[in-house]
XYZ file of C-alpha atoms in Angstrom:
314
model
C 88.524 104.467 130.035
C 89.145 108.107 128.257
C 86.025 110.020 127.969
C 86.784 110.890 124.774
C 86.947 107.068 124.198
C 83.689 106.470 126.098
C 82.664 109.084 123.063
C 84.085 107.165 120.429
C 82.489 104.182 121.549
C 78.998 105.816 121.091
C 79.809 107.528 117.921
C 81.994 105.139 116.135
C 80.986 101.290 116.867
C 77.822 100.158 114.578
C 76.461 96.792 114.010
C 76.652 95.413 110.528
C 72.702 95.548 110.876
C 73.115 99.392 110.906
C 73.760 99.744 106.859
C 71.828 97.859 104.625
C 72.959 96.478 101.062
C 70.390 98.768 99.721
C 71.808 101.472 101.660
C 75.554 101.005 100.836
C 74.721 100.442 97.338
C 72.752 103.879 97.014
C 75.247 105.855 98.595
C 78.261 103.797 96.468
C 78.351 106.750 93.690
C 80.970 105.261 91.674
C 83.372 104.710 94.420
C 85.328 101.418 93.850
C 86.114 98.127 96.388
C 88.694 96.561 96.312
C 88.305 92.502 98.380
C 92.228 91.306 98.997
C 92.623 87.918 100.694
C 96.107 87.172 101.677
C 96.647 83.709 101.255
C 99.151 80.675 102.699
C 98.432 76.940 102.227
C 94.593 77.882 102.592
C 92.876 75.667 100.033
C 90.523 74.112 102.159
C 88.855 78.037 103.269
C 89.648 80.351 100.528
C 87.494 79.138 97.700
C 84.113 79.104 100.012
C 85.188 82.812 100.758
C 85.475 83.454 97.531
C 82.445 81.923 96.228
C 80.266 84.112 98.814
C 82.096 87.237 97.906
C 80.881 86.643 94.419
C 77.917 85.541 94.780
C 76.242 87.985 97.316
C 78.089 91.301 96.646
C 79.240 91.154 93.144
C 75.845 89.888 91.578
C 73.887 92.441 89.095
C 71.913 93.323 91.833
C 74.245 93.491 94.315
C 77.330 95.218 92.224
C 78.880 96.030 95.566
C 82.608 95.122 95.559
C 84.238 95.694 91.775
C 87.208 93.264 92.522
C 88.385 90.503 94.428
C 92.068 89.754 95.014
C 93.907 86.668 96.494
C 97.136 87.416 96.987
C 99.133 83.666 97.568
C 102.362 84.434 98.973
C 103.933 81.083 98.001
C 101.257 78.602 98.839
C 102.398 74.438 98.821
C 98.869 73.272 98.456
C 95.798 74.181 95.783
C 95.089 77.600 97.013
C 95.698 79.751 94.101
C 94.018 76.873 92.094
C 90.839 76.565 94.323
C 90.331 80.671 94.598
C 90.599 81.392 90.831
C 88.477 78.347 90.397
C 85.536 80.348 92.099
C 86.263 83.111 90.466
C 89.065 85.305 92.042
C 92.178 87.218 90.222
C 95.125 85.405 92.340
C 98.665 87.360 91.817
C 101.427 85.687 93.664
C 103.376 87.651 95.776
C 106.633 87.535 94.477
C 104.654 88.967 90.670
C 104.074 91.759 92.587
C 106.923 94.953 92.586
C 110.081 92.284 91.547
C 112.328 95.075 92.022
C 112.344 94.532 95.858
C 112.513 91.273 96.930
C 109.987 89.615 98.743
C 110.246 88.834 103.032
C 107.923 86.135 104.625
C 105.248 87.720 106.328
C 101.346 88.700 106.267
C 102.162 92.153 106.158
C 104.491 92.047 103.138
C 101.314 91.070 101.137
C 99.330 93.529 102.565
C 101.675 96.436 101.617
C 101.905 94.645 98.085
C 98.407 94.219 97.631
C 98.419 98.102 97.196
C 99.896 97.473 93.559
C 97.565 94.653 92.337
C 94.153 96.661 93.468
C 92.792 99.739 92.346
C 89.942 100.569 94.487
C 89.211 103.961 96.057
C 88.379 101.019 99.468
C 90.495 98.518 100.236
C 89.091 95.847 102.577
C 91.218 93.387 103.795
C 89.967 89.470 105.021
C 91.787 86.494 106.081
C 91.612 83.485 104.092
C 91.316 81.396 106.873
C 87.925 82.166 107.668
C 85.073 79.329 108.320
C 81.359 79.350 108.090
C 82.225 83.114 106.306
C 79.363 85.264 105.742
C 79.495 88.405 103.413
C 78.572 90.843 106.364
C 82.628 90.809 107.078
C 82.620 92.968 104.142
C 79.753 94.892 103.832
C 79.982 95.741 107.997
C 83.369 97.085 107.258
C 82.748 98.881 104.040
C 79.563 100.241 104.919
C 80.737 103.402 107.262
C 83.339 104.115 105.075
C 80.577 104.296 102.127
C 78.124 106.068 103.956
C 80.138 108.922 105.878
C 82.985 110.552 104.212
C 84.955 111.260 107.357
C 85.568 107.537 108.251
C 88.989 106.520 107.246
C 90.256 102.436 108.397
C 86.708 100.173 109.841
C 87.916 97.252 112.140
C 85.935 94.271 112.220
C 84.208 93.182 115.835
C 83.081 89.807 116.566
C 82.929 86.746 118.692
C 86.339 84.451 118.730
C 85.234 80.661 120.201
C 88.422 78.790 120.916
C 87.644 74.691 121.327
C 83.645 75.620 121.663
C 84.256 78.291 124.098
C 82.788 81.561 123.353
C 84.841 84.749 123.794
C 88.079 82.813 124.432
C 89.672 83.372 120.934
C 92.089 86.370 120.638
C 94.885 84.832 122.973
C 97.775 87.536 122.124
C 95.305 89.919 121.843
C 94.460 89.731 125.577
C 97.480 89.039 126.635
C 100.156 91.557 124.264
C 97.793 94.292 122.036
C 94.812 95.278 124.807
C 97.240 95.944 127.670
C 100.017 97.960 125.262
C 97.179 99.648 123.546
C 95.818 100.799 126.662
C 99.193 101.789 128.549
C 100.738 103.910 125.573
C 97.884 104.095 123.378
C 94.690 104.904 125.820
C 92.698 106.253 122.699
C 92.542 102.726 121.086
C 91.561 101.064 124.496
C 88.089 100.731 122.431
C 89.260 98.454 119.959
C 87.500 95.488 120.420
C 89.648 93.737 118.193
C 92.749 95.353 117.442
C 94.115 92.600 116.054
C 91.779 90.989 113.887
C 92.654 90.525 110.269
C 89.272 92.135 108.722
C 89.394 95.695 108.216
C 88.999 98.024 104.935
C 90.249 101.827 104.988
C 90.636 104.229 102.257
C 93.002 103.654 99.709
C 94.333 107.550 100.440
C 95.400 106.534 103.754
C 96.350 103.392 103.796
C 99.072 104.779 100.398
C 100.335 106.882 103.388
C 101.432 104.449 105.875
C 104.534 102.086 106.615
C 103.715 98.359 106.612
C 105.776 96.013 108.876
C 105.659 92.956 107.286
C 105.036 90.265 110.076
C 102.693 89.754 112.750
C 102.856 93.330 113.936
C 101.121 94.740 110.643
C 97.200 95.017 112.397
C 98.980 96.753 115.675
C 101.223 99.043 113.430
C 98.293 99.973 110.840
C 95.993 101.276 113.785
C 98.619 103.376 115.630
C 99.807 104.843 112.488
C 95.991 105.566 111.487
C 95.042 107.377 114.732
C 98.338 109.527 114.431
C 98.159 110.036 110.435
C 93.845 110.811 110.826
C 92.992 110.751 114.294
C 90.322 109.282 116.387
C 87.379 110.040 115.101
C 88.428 109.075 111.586
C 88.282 105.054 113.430
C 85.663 103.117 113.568
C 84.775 99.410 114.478
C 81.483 96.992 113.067
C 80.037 94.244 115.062
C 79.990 91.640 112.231
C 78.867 88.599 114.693
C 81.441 85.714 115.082
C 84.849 84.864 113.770
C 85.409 81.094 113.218
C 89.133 80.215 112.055
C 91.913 78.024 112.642
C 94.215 78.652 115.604
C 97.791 79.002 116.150
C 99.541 76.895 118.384
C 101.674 78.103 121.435
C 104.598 78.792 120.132
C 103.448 80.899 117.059
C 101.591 82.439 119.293
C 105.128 83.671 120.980
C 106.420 84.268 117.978
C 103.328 86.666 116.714
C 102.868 88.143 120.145
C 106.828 89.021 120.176
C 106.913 90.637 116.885
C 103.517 93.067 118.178
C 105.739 94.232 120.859
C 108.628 94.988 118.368
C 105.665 97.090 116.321
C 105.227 98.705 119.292
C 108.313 99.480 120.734
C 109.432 100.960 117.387
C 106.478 103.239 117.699
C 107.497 104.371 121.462
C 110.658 105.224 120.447
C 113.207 105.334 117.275
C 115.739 105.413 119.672
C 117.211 102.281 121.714
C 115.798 98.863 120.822
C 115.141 95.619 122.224
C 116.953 92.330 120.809
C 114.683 91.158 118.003
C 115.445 87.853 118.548
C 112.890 85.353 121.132
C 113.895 81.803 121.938
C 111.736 79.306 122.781
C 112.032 75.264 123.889
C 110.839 71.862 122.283
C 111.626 68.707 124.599
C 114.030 65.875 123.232
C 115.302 62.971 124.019
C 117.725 64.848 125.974
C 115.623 67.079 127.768
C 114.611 70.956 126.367
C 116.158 72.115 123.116
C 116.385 75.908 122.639
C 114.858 77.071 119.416
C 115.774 80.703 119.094
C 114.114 82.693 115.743
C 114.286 86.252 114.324
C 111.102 88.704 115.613
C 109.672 90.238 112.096
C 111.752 93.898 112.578
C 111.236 95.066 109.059
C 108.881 97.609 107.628
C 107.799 98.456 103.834
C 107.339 101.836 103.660
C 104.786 104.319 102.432
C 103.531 102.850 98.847
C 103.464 106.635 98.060
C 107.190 106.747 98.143
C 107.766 103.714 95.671
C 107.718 104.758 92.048
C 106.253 101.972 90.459
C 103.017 102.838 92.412
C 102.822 106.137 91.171
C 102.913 105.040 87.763
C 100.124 101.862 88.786
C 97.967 105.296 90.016
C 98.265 106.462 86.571
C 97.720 104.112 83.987
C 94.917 103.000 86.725
């Protein structure tokens, strides 16, 4: 590992134990946090996120986060009905900039979350989430609260997989940690560079390109450590993740379209066939199944002109 990362580490990874409420709250001074939960087919998760969200940081005495968003991007089940029963604003995707049509993908609602928030912090959580405890939040929010020159907070934690601890994080093991660490040594400290619960400033994260799949956790951090550098990144040991898996093949699928993030950042030059294939048996023996690899990227919301007029009226 870098020395400068062996710095980092020192410097820049906290437990959420390190910052409490009382603390964030006094050093809040009127800056506003934004909650966004990107949401598909999640009804039986989302509403006991959203209940604890309300309940513990967005009491009268514990004003901590000023809104909370669920964004459904075209949910079959009761998820919008179930979060905005417990008290959440839900905004379906597609409501959301109609000008440009909507893509599948997690990172399409990130990038259009932008629009539907207002916060000076945006943190980001996954809607999947079990057993969720509010220190997801207030672990990742608190540096940013507390010391102007943090920029983007990853969440750390535990990932059990079938009552295994520390075996959760598959593609993360096996795709992010090794490219991180061959092209991108200064991230080797990521503990999670994937994981879906992370809150930056709303000043950065205006100034990056979104790809809209799988590879949006990969592509945020690179672009952060090139757009604000190291020391700008943190990471908050928030205790364990519980949530439900992916099978085998999405986890080709998601671990195909990280390398695409990747690649693209290596080089805008020559690029690999964004296509991956994969088998299913049949009655006849293996059947290819062959799908597109998530290759397209929002960009900047500081170049779209409906956000600049959202900034205003905001």
């Amino acid at each position: 590992m870098l020395e400068e990362v062996e710095r980092w580490l020192e410097r820049r990874s906290w437990s959420v134990a390190d910052r409490p409420l009382d603390r964030l709250l006094a050093a809040k001074h009127g800056t506003t946090v934004s909650v966004v939960l990107p949401a598909l087919n999640e009804e039986a998760t989302v509403g006991d996120i959203v209940t604890v969200i309300r309940r513990e940081l967005m009491s009268g005495s514990v004003p901590l986060v000023d809104e909370l968003v669920v964004i459904d991007s075209g949910s079959a089940d009761r998820t919008a009905e179930v979060a905005a029963a417990a008290g959440a604003r839900v905004v379906h995707r597609d409501a959301i900039l109609p000008r440009i049509p909507a893509v599948p993908g997690k990172g399409e609602v990130l990038w259009r979350s932008l629009l539907a928030t207002t916060g000076d912090i945006v943190c980001f959580v996954d809607a999947d989430l079990r057993d969720f405890s509010a220190d997801f939040v207030s672990g990742i929010t608190g540096p940013l609260l507390t010391d102007p020159s943090v920029q983007f907070v990853k969440a750390m934690y535990d990932r059990p997989l079938a009552g295994s601890p520390g075996q959760g994080g598959r593609v993360t093991e096996l795709v992010a940690r090794p490219l991180l660490n061959l092209h991108w040594p200064r991230l080797a400290g990521f503990v999670q560079p994937l994981g879906g619960e992370y809150a930056a400033r709303r000043s950065l994260l205006e100034r990056l390109p979104f790809p809209v799949g799988y590879g949006v956790e990969l592509g945020l951090l690179v672009d952060a450590l090139h757009t604000v550098g190291l020391d700008a990144l943190a990471q908050v040991d928030v205790g364990v993740r519980k949530h439900r898996h992916q099978d085998e093949r999405a986890l080709g699928r998601m671990a195909a379209a990280i390398y695409r993030t990747a690649q693209l950042r290596l080089s805008r030059g020559h690029l690999v066939r964004p296509r991956l294939t994969q088998f299913d048996r049949g009655d006849d023996g293996f059947v290819p199944r062959t799908h597109d690899v998530d290759t397209e990227e929002r960009p900047p919301m500081v170049e779209v002109a409906e956000y600049a007029r959202h900034r205003r009226v905001a």
